[in-house]
mmCIF file of C-alpha atoms in Angstrom:
data_model
loop_
_atom_site.group_PDB
_atom_site.id
_atom_site.type_symbol
_atom_site.label_atom_id
_atom_site.label_comp_id
_atom_site.label_asym_id
_atom_site.label_seq_id
_atom_site.Cartn_x
_atom_site.Cartn_y
_atom_site.Cartn_z
ATOM 1 C CA UNK R 1 106.603 102.261 86.594
ATOM 2 C CA UNK R 2 105.693 104.825 84.854
ATOM 3 C CA UNK R 3 107.922 107.483 82.956
ATOM 4 C CA UNK R 4 109.731 109.770 84.775
ATOM 5 C CA UNK R 5 107.180 113.370 83.993
ATOM 6 C CA UNK R 6 110.744 115.502 83.469
ATOM 7 C CA UNK R 7 113.491 114.148 80.885
ATOM 8 C CA UNK R 8 116.934 115.042 80.657
ATOM 9 C CA UNK R 9 117.820 117.787 77.604
ATOM 10 C CA UNK R 10 121.123 117.559 75.657
ATOM 11 C CA UNK R 11 122.275 120.279 76.497
ATOM 12 C CA UNK R 12 122.896 122.341 79.661
ATOM 13 C CA UNK R 13 124.759 120.095 81.809
ATOM 14 C CA UNK R 14 127.617 121.367 84.052
ATOM 15 C CA UNK R 15 129.984 119.843 86.643
ATOM 16 C CA UNK R 16 130.085 122.123 89.382
ATOM 17 C CA UNK R 17 132.399 119.990 91.828
ATOM 18 C CA UNK R 18 134.210 116.666 91.682
ATOM 19 C CA UNK R 19 136.167 114.750 94.832
ATOM 20 C CA UNK R 20 136.814 111.853 96.458
ATOM 21 C CA UNK R 21 133.369 111.793 97.808
ATOM 22 C CA UNK R 22 130.738 113.177 94.888
ATOM 23 C CA UNK R 23 130.247 114.667 91.828
ATOM 24 C CA UNK R 24 128.264 117.890 91.884
ATOM 25 C CA UNK R 25 126.498 118.607 88.396
ATOM 26 C CA UNK R 26 123.956 121.139 87.438
ATOM 27 C CA UNK R 27 121.812 118.861 85.252
ATOM 28 C CA UNK R 28 118.483 120.402 82.669
ATOM 29 C CA UNK R 29 115.634 118.559 82.404
ATOM 30 C CA UNK R 30 112.351 119.498 80.595
ATOM 31 C CA UNK R 31 108.730 118.605 81.739
ATOM 32 C CA UNK R 32 106.904 116.714 79.702
ATOM 33 C CA UNK R 33 103.530 118.531 80.872
ATOM 34 C CA UNK R 34 104.318 122.036 80.174
ATOM 35 C CA UNK R 35 107.658 121.910 78.188
ATOM 36 C CA UNK R 36 109.701 124.381 80.742
ATOM 37 C CA UNK R 37 113.177 123.818 81.368
ATOM 38 C CA UNK R 38 114.554 123.485 84.863
ATOM 39 C CA UNK R 39 118.235 122.946 86.121
ATOM 40 C CA UNK R 40 118.474 121.010 88.725
ATOM 41 C CA UNK R 41 121.596 120.523 91.081
ATOM 42 C CA UNK R 42 122.334 116.838 91.579
ATOM 43 C CA UNK R 43 125.089 115.334 94.155
ATOM 44 C CA UNK R 44 126.238 112.447 92.891
ATOM 45 C CA UNK R 45 127.318 109.747 95.738
ATOM 46 C CA UNK R 46 127.484 106.416 96.368
ATOM 47 C CA UNK R 47 125.394 104.001 98.158
ATOM 48 C CA UNK R 48 125.344 103.652 101.704
ATOM 49 C CA UNK R 49 124.051 101.308 104.150
ATOM 50 C CA UNK R 50 122.650 101.336 107.579
ATOM 51 C CA UNK R 51 123.341 98.561 109.870
ATOM 52 C CA UNK R 52 120.713 97.909 113.412
ATOM 53 C CA UNK R 53 123.333 95.621 115.088
ATOM 54 C CA UNK R 54 122.026 94.055 118.518
ATOM 55 C CA UNK R 55 123.637 91.407 120.815
ATOM 56 C CA UNK R 56 122.167 88.869 122.283
ATOM 57 C CA UNK R 57 121.122 90.436 125.410
ATOM 58 C CA UNK R 58 119.206 92.805 123.292
ATOM 59 C CA UNK R 59 121.308 96.206 123.565
ATOM 60 C CA UNK R 60 122.036 98.210 119.956
ATOM 61 C CA UNK R 61 125.691 99.032 119.156
ATOM 62 C CA UNK R 62 125.546 102.389 118.259
ATOM 63 C CA UNK R 63 128.713 104.711 117.494
ATOM 64 C CA UNK R 64 128.925 108.284 118.192
ATOM 65 C CA UNK R 65 131.193 110.640 115.518
ATOM 66 C CA UNK R 66 131.458 114.050 114.682
ATOM 67 C CA UNK R 67 129.195 115.340 111.877
ATOM 68 C CA UNK R 68 129.995 118.662 110.116
ATOM 69 C CA UNK R 69 126.653 119.270 108.658
ATOM 70 C CA UNK R 70 125.254 119.532 112.440
ATOM 71 C CA UNK R 71 128.719 120.194 113.705
ATOM 72 C CA UNK R 72 128.240 118.182 116.645
ATOM 73 C CA UNK R 73 128.675 114.454 117.798
ATOM 74 C CA UNK R 74 126.175 112.058 116.309
ATOM 75 C CA UNK R 75 124.772 108.864 118.059
ATOM 76 C CA UNK R 76 123.901 106.819 114.674
ATOM 77 C CA UNK R 77 124.163 102.833 113.572
ATOM 78 C CA UNK R 78 126.681 101.777 111.688
ATOM 79 C CA UNK R 79 127.053 101.899 108.557
ATOM 80 C CA UNK R 80 128.991 103.496 105.782
ATOM 81 C CA UNK R 81 129.282 103.890 101.844
ATOM 82 C CA UNK R 82 129.081 100.859 99.679
ATOM 83 C CA UNK R 83 132.266 100.518 97.463
ATOM 84 C CA UNK R 84 131.898 99.895 93.561
ATOM 85 C CA UNK R 85 129.386 96.980 92.766
ATOM 86 C CA UNK R 86 129.322 95.828 96.187
ATOM 87 C CA UNK R 87 126.058 93.869 97.781
ATOM 88 C CA UNK R 88 124.641 96.118 100.462
ATOM 89 C CA UNK R 89 124.461 93.412 103.072
ATOM 90 C CA UNK R 90 128.237 92.499 102.460
ATOM 91 C CA UNK R 91 128.814 96.049 102.602
ATOM 92 C CA UNK R 92 126.547 96.701 106.075
ATOM 93 C CA UNK R 93 128.902 93.545 107.587
ATOM 94 C CA UNK R 94 131.766 94.975 106.773
ATOM 95 C CA UNK R 95 131.127 98.482 107.892
ATOM 96 C CA UNK R 96 130.029 96.732 111.210
ATOM 97 C CA UNK R 97 133.226 95.082 111.468
ATOM 98 C CA UNK R 98 135.500 98.096 110.684
ATOM 99 C CA UNK R 99 133.965 100.235 112.385
ATOM 100 C CA UNK R 100 133.368 98.506 115.907
ATOM 101 C CA UNK R 101 134.748 95.418 115.486
ATOM 102 C CA UNK R 102 131.528 93.449 115.929
ATOM 103 C CA UNK R 103 129.771 90.947 113.345
ATOM 104 C CA UNK R 104 126.682 88.546 113.979
ATOM 105 C CA UNK R 105 123.925 86.518 112.447
ATOM 106 C CA UNK R 106 123.775 86.363 108.539
ATOM 107 C CA UNK R 107 122.137 90.169 107.656
ATOM 108 C CA UNK R 108 118.553 90.818 107.495
ATOM 109 C CA UNK R 109 117.431 93.265 104.825
ATOM 110 C CA UNK R 110 115.064 95.726 105.683
ATOM 111 C CA UNK R 111 114.227 98.058 103.186
ATOM 112 C CA UNK R 112 116.102 100.598 100.760
ATOM 113 C CA UNK R 113 115.051 104.159 99.699
ATOM 114 C CA UNK R 114 116.545 107.405 98.502
ATOM 115 C CA UNK R 115 118.094 108.950 100.800
ATOM 116 C CA UNK R 116 116.846 112.735 99.440
ATOM 117 C CA UNK R 117 116.044 112.282 95.797
ATOM 118 C CA UNK R 118 115.532 116.288 95.803
ATOM 119 C CA UNK R 119 119.298 116.731 95.657
ATOM 120 C CA UNK R 120 121.237 113.266 96.216
ATOM 121 C CA UNK R 121 121.502 110.163 93.861
ATOM 122 C CA UNK R 122 122.402 108.018 96.601
ATOM 123 C CA UNK R 123 120.360 105.590 98.251
ATOM 124 C CA UNK R 124 120.354 103.753 101.621
ATOM 125 C CA UNK R 125 119.495 100.035 102.628
ATOM 126 C CA UNK R 126 118.803 99.311 105.983
ATOM 127 C CA UNK R 127 119.894 95.912 107.141
ATOM 128 C CA UNK R 128 119.368 94.013 110.772
ATOM 129 C CA UNK R 129 122.448 91.676 112.333
ATOM 130 C CA UNK R 130 121.379 89.747 115.449
ATOM 131 C CA UNK R 131 123.638 88.316 117.785
ATOM 132 C CA UNK R 132 126.319 90.613 117.257
ATOM 133 C CA UNK R 133 129.181 90.370 119.545
ATOM 134 C CA UNK R 134 133.217 91.719 119.337
ATOM 135 C CA UNK R 135 135.668 89.621 117.373
ATOM 136 C CA UNK R 136 137.482 91.653 115.839
ATOM 137 C CA UNK R 137 139.885 95.347 116.571
ATOM 138 C CA UNK R 138 138.165 98.288 114.776
ATOM 139 C CA UNK R 139 139.546 99.474 111.244
ATOM 140 C CA UNK R 140 138.583 103.100 110.739
ATOM 141 C CA UNK R 141 138.755 105.056 108.009
ATOM 142 C CA UNK R 142 141.417 107.926 107.793
ATOM 143 C CA UNK R 143 139.665 111.002 109.330
ATOM 144 C CA UNK R 144 137.402 108.333 111.233
ATOM 145 C CA UNK R 145 137.328 108.343 115.238
ATOM 146 C CA UNK R 146 134.401 106.849 116.648
ATOM 147 C CA UNK R 147 133.470 105.577 119.669
ATOM 148 C CA UNK R 148 130.715 102.398 120.724
ATOM 149 C CA UNK R 149 128.122 102.485 122.709
ATOM 150 C CA UNK R 150 125.666 100.143 123.932
ATOM 151 C CA UNK R 151 122.297 100.928 124.254
ATOM 152 C CA UNK R 152 119.445 98.491 125.762
ATOM 153 C CA UNK R 153 116.424 97.739 122.603
ATOM 154 C CA UNK R 154 113.765 99.336 125.096
ATOM 155 C CA UNK R 155 115.847 102.776 125.399
ATOM 156 C CA UNK R 156 115.713 103.293 121.672
ATOM 157 C CA UNK R 157 111.997 105.428 121.838
ATOM 158 C CA UNK R 158 112.602 107.787 124.376
ATOM 159 C CA UNK R 159 116.137 108.395 122.476
ATOM 160 C CA UNK R 160 114.400 109.059 119.509
ATOM 161 C CA UNK R 161 111.493 111.254 121.047
ATOM 162 C CA UNK R 162 114.290 113.412 123.125
ATOM 163 C CA UNK R 163 116.670 114.044 120.243
ATOM 164 C CA UNK R 164 119.646 111.565 121.792
ATOM 165 C CA UNK R 165 119.343 110.220 118.125
ATOM 166 C CA UNK R 166 118.697 112.356 115.732
ATOM 167 C CA UNK R 167 120.045 111.339 111.965
ATOM 168 C CA UNK R 168 117.159 110.822 110.073
ATOM 169 C CA UNK R 169 118.389 108.387 108.110
ATOM 170 C CA UNK R 170 119.595 106.951 111.178
ATOM 171 C CA UNK R 171 115.797 107.477 112.785
ATOM 172 C CA UNK R 172 114.588 106.099 109.548
ATOM 173 C CA UNK R 173 116.329 102.547 109.486
ATOM 174 C CA UNK R 174 115.307 102.087 113.378
ATOM 175 C CA UNK R 175 111.551 103.172 113.175
ATOM 176 C CA UNK R 176 111.378 100.478 110.394
ATOM 177 C CA UNK R 177 112.754 97.879 112.625
ATOM 178 C CA UNK R 178 111.661 98.438 114.933
ATOM 179 C CA UNK R 179 108.397 98.244 112.722
ATOM 180 C CA UNK R 180 109.420 94.905 111.176
ATOM 181 C CA UNK R 181 110.357 93.506 114.782
ATOM 182 C CA UNK R 182 106.431 94.564 116.279
ATOM 183 C CA UNK R 183 104.882 92.612 112.563
ATOM 184 C CA UNK R 184 103.880 96.156 111.397
ATOM 185 C CA UNK R 185 105.696 96.130 108.606
ATOM 186 C CA UNK R 186 107.205 93.251 106.371
ATOM 187 C CA UNK R 187 110.215 93.159 104.467
ATOM 188 C CA UNK R 188 109.765 89.628 102.465
ATOM 189 C CA UNK R 189 111.549 90.647 99.737
ATOM 190 C CA UNK R 190 115.210 90.757 101.293
ATOM 191 C CA UNK R 191 116.845 88.132 99.221
ATOM 192 C CA UNK R 192 115.598 89.285 95.735
ATOM 193 C CA UNK R 193 116.175 92.373 96.065
ATOM 194 C CA UNK R 194 119.558 92.558 97.161
ATOM 195 C CA UNK R 195 120.383 90.382 94.392
ATOM 196 C CA UNK R 196 119.219 92.679 92.227
ATOM 197 C CA UNK R 197 120.940 96.053 93.313
ATOM 198 C CA UNK R 198 124.714 94.922 91.341
ATOM 199 C CA UNK H 1 125.414 118.729 124.965
ATOM 200 C CA UNK H 2 128.827 117.843 124.963
ATOM 201 C CA UNK H 3 131.363 119.477 123.216
ATOM 202 C CA UNK H 4 131.970 118.367 119.628
ATOM 203 C CA UNK H 5 135.453 116.199 119.294
ATOM 204 C CA UNK H 6 136.256 118.223 116.507
ATOM 205 C CA UNK H 7 136.760 121.604 116.238
ATOM 206 C CA UNK H 8 136.509 124.255 113.513
ATOM 207 C CA UNK H 9 139.745 125.740 111.756
ATOM 208 C CA UNK H 10 140.641 129.282 111.689
ATOM 209 C CA UNK H 11 142.218 128.634 107.841
ATOM 210 C CA UNK H 12 141.397 125.946 105.059
ATOM 211 C CA UNK H 13 137.838 126.823 104.041
ATOM 212 C CA UNK H 14 136.462 127.163 100.946
ATOM 213 C CA UNK H 15 133.226 127.967 99.269
ATOM 214 C CA UNK H 16 132.975 125.526 96.513
ATOM 215 C CA UNK H 17 129.264 126.783 95.146
ATOM 216 C CA UNK H 18 126.945 129.257 95.698
ATOM 217 C CA UNK H 19 123.163 129.449 94.560
ATOM 218 C CA UNK H 20 119.553 129.845 94.941
ATOM 219 C CA UNK H 21 119.407 126.699 96.592
ATOM 220 C CA UNK H 22 122.815 126.167 99.019
ATOM 221 C CA UNK H 23 126.312 126.864 99.241
ATOM 222 C CA UNK H 24 128.620 124.217 98.813
ATOM 223 C CA UNK H 25 131.493 124.902 101.582
ATOM 224 C CA UNK H 26 134.837 122.593 102.074
ATOM 225 C CA UNK H 27 135.061 123.236 106.174
ATOM 226 C CA UNK H 28 138.311 122.381 107.699
ATOM 227 C CA UNK H 29 137.584 120.976 111.629
ATOM 228 C CA UNK H 30 141.018 119.381 113.788
ATOM 229 C CA UNK H 31 140.108 116.515 116.641
ATOM 230 C CA UNK H 32 140.681 117.305 119.607
ATOM 231 C CA UNK H 33 141.733 113.610 120.409
ATOM 232 C CA UNK H 34 144.205 112.943 117.900
ATOM 233 C CA UNK H 35 145.170 116.550 116.933
ATOM 234 C CA UNK H 36 144.048 115.422 112.965
ATOM 235 C CA UNK H 37 142.947 117.792 110.386
ATOM 236 C CA UNK H 38 140.151 116.940 107.884
ATOM 237 C CA UNK H 39 138.402 118.927 105.445
ATOM 238 C CA UNK H 40 134.590 118.126 105.454
ATOM 239 C CA UNK H 41 132.509 118.994 102.808
ATOM 240 C CA UNK H 42 129.052 120.469 103.847
ATOM 241 C CA UNK H 43 126.137 121.278 102.035
ATOM 242 C CA UNK H 44 124.337 124.724 103.648
ATOM 243 C CA UNK H 45 120.561 125.068 102.823
ATOM 244 C CA UNK H 46 117.285 125.834 104.586
ATOM 245 C CA UNK H 47 115.464 123.585 106.981
ATOM 246 C CA UNK H 48 112.605 121.602 105.886
ATOM 247 C CA UNK H 49 109.209 120.930 107.021
ATOM 248 C CA UNK H 50 107.120 117.443 106.294
ATOM 249 C CA UNK H 51 103.661 117.324 106.358
ATOM 250 C CA UNK H 52 101.677 114.228 107.039
ATOM 251 C CA UNK H 53 97.984 115.533 106.287
ATOM 252 C CA UNK H 54 94.928 113.558 106.855
ATOM 253 C CA UNK H 55 91.257 114.160 105.867
ATOM 254 C CA UNK H 56 88.249 113.405 107.995
ATOM 255 C CA UNK H 57 88.104 110.092 106.492
ATOM 256 C CA UNK H 58 91.295 109.139 106.725
ATOM 257 C CA UNK H 59 93.045 109.557 103.478
ATOM 258 C CA UNK H 60 96.377 110.529 103.115
ATOM 259 C CA UNK H 61 97.069 113.907 101.507
ATOM 260 C CA UNK H 62 100.366 113.387 98.775
ATOM 261 C CA UNK H 63 101.774 114.852 96.259
ATOM 262 C CA UNK H 64 103.365 113.077 93.709
ATOM 263 C CA UNK H 65 106.560 114.740 91.067
ATOM 264 C CA UNK H 66 109.746 114.610 89.699
ATOM 265 C CA UNK H 67 113.241 114.202 91.551
ATOM 266 C CA UNK H 68 116.532 114.680 89.553
ATOM 267 C CA UNK H 69 118.486 112.748 92.116
ATOM 268 C CA UNK H 70 116.187 109.437 91.563
ATOM 269 C CA UNK H 71 115.759 110.669 88.045
ATOM 270 C CA UNK H 72 112.095 109.943 88.378
ATOM 271 C CA UNK H 73 108.471 111.025 89.836
ATOM 272 C CA UNK H 74 108.655 110.571 93.988
ATOM 273 C CA UNK H 75 105.143 109.944 95.851
ATOM 274 C CA UNK H 76 105.453 112.108 99.264
ATOM 275 C CA UNK H 77 104.009 114.140 101.839
ATOM 276 C CA UNK H 78 103.928 117.599 100.914
ATOM 277 C CA UNK H 79 106.637 120.278 102.179
ATOM 278 C CA UNK H 80 109.376 122.302 101.678
ATOM 279 C CA UNK H 81 111.914 124.859 102.652
ATOM 280 C CA UNK H 82 111.556 127.391 105.525
ATOM 281 C CA UNK H 83 111.516 130.371 104.880
ATOM 282 C CA UNK H 84 114.093 133.009 106.686
ATOM 283 C CA UNK H 85 113.220 133.125 110.421
ATOM 284 C CA UNK H 86 109.933 131.123 109.617
ATOM 285 C CA UNK H 87 108.666 128.824 112.288
ATOM 286 C CA UNK H 88 107.870 125.182 110.913
ATOM 287 C CA UNK H 89 104.544 124.837 112.415
ATOM 288 C CA UNK H 90 103.579 127.709 110.050
ATOM 289 C CA UNK H 91 105.591 126.860 107.203
ATOM 290 C CA UNK H 92 104.014 123.558 107.077
ATOM 291 C CA UNK H 93 100.567 124.660 106.939
ATOM 292 C CA UNK H 94 101.605 126.804 104.307
ATOM 293 C CA UNK H 95 103.408 124.734 102.071
ATOM 294 C CA UNK H 96 100.282 122.196 102.154
ATOM 295 C CA UNK H 97 98.267 124.884 100.788
ATOM 296 C CA UNK H 98 100.489 126.367 98.422
ATOM 297 C CA UNK H 99 101.181 122.488 97.132
ATOM 298 C CA UNK H 100 97.628 120.782 97.939
ATOM 299 C CA UNK H 101 95.235 123.484 98.018
ATOM 300 C CA UNK H 102 94.086 121.837 101.222
ATOM 301 C CA UNK H 103 94.452 122.869 105.031
ATOM 302 C CA UNK H 104 93.249 121.866 108.214
ATOM 303 C CA UNK H 105 93.608 121.482 112.127
ATOM 304 C CA UNK H 106 96.348 123.419 113.702
ATOM 305 C CA UNK H 107 99.534 122.021 113.435
ATOM 306 C CA UNK H 108 100.901 119.364 115.877
ATOM 307 C CA UNK H 109 104.786 119.015 116.043
ATOM 308 C CA UNK H 110 105.915 115.627 115.768
ATOM 309 C CA UNK H 111 110.063 115.672 116.297
ATOM 310 C CA UNK H 112 113.336 117.195 114.363
ATOM 311 C CA UNK H 113 116.079 115.848 112.888
ATOM 312 C CA UNK H 114 118.813 116.565 111.113
ATOM 313 C CA UNK H 115 118.222 115.317 107.497
ATOM 314 C CA UNK H 116 121.897 114.725 106.701
ATOM 315 C CA UNK H 117 124.299 116.111 108.989
ATOM 316 C CA UNK H 118 127.504 114.137 107.435
ATOM 317 C CA UNK H 119 127.206 116.239 104.569
ATOM 318 C CA UNK H 120 123.867 118.598 105.176
ATOM 319 C CA UNK H 121 123.010 121.518 107.299
ATOM 320 C CA UNK H 122 119.920 121.083 107.372
ATOM 321 C CA UNK H 123 116.731 119.818 109.649
ATOM 322 C CA UNK H 124 113.556 118.343 108.651
ATOM 323 C CA UNK H 125 110.393 119.109 111.277
ATOM 324 C CA UNK H 126 106.954 116.915 111.034
ATOM 325 C CA UNK H 127 104.157 118.180 111.446
ATOM 326 C CA UNK H 128 100.858 116.562 111.455
ATOM 327 C CA UNK H 129 97.759 118.352 110.233
ATOM 328 C CA UNK H 130 93.807 116.475 110.833
ATOM 329 C CA UNK H 131 90.889 117.139 109.222
ATOM 330 C CA UNK H 132 92.613 118.315 105.734
ATOM 331 C CA UNK H 133 90.105 119.830 103.428
ATOM 332 C CA UNK H 134 90.667 121.530 100.180
ATOM 333 C CA UNK H 135 90.030 125.093 100.530
ATOM 334 C CA UNK H 136 91.917 127.185 97.776
ATOM 335 C CA UNK H 137 93.698 126.483 94.499
ATOM 336 C CA UNK H 138 97.505 125.198 94.143
ATOM 337 C CA UNK H 139 100.105 128.284 94.507
ATOM 338 C CA UNK H 140 103.148 126.042 92.278
ATOM 339 C CA UNK H 141 106.580 127.380 92.986
ATOM 340 C CA UNK H 142 108.043 128.366 89.298
ATOM 341 C CA UNK H 143 109.470 124.884 88.348
ATOM 342 C CA UNK H 144 106.837 122.513 90.785
ATOM 343 C CA UNK H 145 104.754 120.391 88.642
ATOM 344 C CA UNK H 146 102.709 118.399 91.384
ATOM 345 C CA UNK H 147 99.878 115.645 91.343
ATOM 346 C CA UNK H 148 97.811 115.588 93.966
ATOM 347 C CA UNK H 149 96.849 111.720 95.068
ATOM 348 C CA UNK H 150 94.612 110.817 98.640
ATOM 349 C CA UNK H 151 95.767 107.230 99.729
ATOM 350 C CA UNK H 152 93.480 105.259 102.481
ATOM 351 C CA UNK H 153 95.703 105.250 105.903
ATOM 352 C CA UNK H 154 95.625 101.821 106.155
ATOM 353 C CA UNK H 155 97.018 101.621 102.767
ATOM 354 C CA UNK H 156 101.090 102.936 103.803
ATOM 355 C CA UNK H 157 102.401 100.254 105.387
ATOM 356 C CA UNK H 158 102.575 98.118 102.146
ATOM 357 C CA UNK H 159 103.299 101.410 100.275
ATOM 358 C CA UNK H 160 106.038 101.678 102.454
ATOM 359 C CA UNK H 161 107.652 97.917 102.077
ATOM 360 C CA UNK H 162 107.026 97.822 97.981
ATOM 361 C CA UNK H 163 108.471 100.906 98.266
ATOM 362 C CA UNK H 164 105.944 103.002 96.213
ATOM 363 C CA UNK H 165 107.079 105.569 99.020
ATOM 364 C CA UNK H 166 110.489 105.460 99.117
ATOM 365 C CA UNK H 167 112.112 108.941 99.667
ATOM 366 C CA UNK H 168 113.646 108.274 103.101
ATOM 367 C CA UNK H 169 113.160 111.848 104.665
ATOM 368 C CA UNK H 170 109.247 110.901 104.116
ATOM 369 C CA UNK H 171 109.592 107.724 105.211
ATOM 370 C CA UNK H 172 111.103 108.793 108.152
ATOM 371 C CA UNK H 173 108.426 110.938 108.955
ATOM 372 C CA UNK H 174 105.647 108.440 108.190
ATOM 373 C CA UNK H 175 107.074 106.019 110.163
ATOM 374 C CA UNK H 176 107.489 108.893 112.917
ATOM 375 C CA UNK H 177 103.380 109.547 112.731
ATOM 376 C CA UNK H 178 102.322 105.573 112.989
ATOM 377 C CA UNK H 179 104.486 104.996 116.140
ATOM 378 C CA UNK H 180 102.947 108.377 117.405
ATOM 379 C CA UNK H 181 99.696 107.414 116.526
ATOM 380 C CA UNK H 182 99.627 104.032 118.025
ATOM 381 C CA UNK H 183 100.999 104.769 121.498
ATOM 382 C CA UNK H 184 104.705 103.850 120.761
ATOM 383 C CA UNK H 185 106.180 107.288 120.585
ATOM 384 C CA UNK H 186 105.433 110.325 122.267
ATOM 385 C CA UNK H 187 106.118 113.893 120.818
ATOM 386 C CA UNK H 188 105.016 116.000 124.089
ATOM 387 C CA UNK H 189 107.349 119.162 123.719
ATOM 388 C CA UNK H 190 106.293 120.394 120.097
ATOM 389 C CA UNK H 191 105.327 123.674 121.217
ATOM 390 C CA UNK H 192 108.187 124.567 123.358
ATOM 391 C CA UNK H 193 110.501 123.243 121.153
ATOM 392 C CA UNK H 194 108.815 125.234 117.660
ATOM 393 C CA UNK H 195 109.053 128.036 119.943
ATOM 394 C CA UNK H 196 112.844 127.933 120.170
ATOM 395 C CA UNK H 197 113.687 127.043 116.652
ATOM 396 C CA UNK H 198 113.276 130.837 115.356
#
């Protein structure tokens, strides 16, 4: 990987907000090419995991919950933020269990991307857990209020088309899973990748 | 669409940061089900558009630019923020021209999703512009420094697999385009959808 085209400046940074969820920073960088200086906004928050969980009879386990950014309830794959140092595969199985009470096969890695690197410092890993089945009661975080919905695998494309599923990171994970399932994307390096995430 | 499960509270909101790019708000909502109150963080910023631009000989027109959230340069589809009241299709053609100097066929709508509704108020539309060709010189925004790269259509899957393309919203747009191209997703309602966006 080549060096970034902009480099951090020693001065000019500021923390604008710091709370339990994120730290908002203004960070100054200088262009190697032009010498120009620009203050970027970066919201520093934990990495996340997205869980495509599917039952033995090929139904996806989804959760519906309120999202303040849209002001609406959103139908999504289970998931959440990683604890410090937590492996995304382990975190995904934990989040699935906490949010839905489901568990299944050992997680399979389906890629890791930057959530929105123009603004956010976080990455999101998608994992697949097959043979998902209810094994426990749910253990929501304090303000989480979720409802669980099962959707037949074959219904997912039309739900993306008509916007019943419309969270970009969820759609990204579902499209990656479908492409992998149909042999159009390969995610072979999952184990080594997850081992280096730390 | 059903009512949201949480409703805004009259008091408790605060603006934590307000700048040229976004407004960071703390907004208080109350659960209809439990009566609990929770303060959500919402970053209010403009909607965006993502342009899958492809030449007559089936090469994608991509841009590489620095992203402060990752601290790295990122290979992406062209795109950017909508001006107030701007149609996403028009905005996409404008951004393609400004960032790359390319223009092409009338834009085709390939879906609109919430960028990250747990935190952001913005939506992102993906559009397709075929027969893209250079027609003008570029017109970057003040701090934009982009390089343009053409990539054969057939190389895109492996670039997603190995992380050479790893911006979630870009990957989402490219996977949606590939699924549409291969007949696995239909986006029939593009014109009416774009007409109602305002």
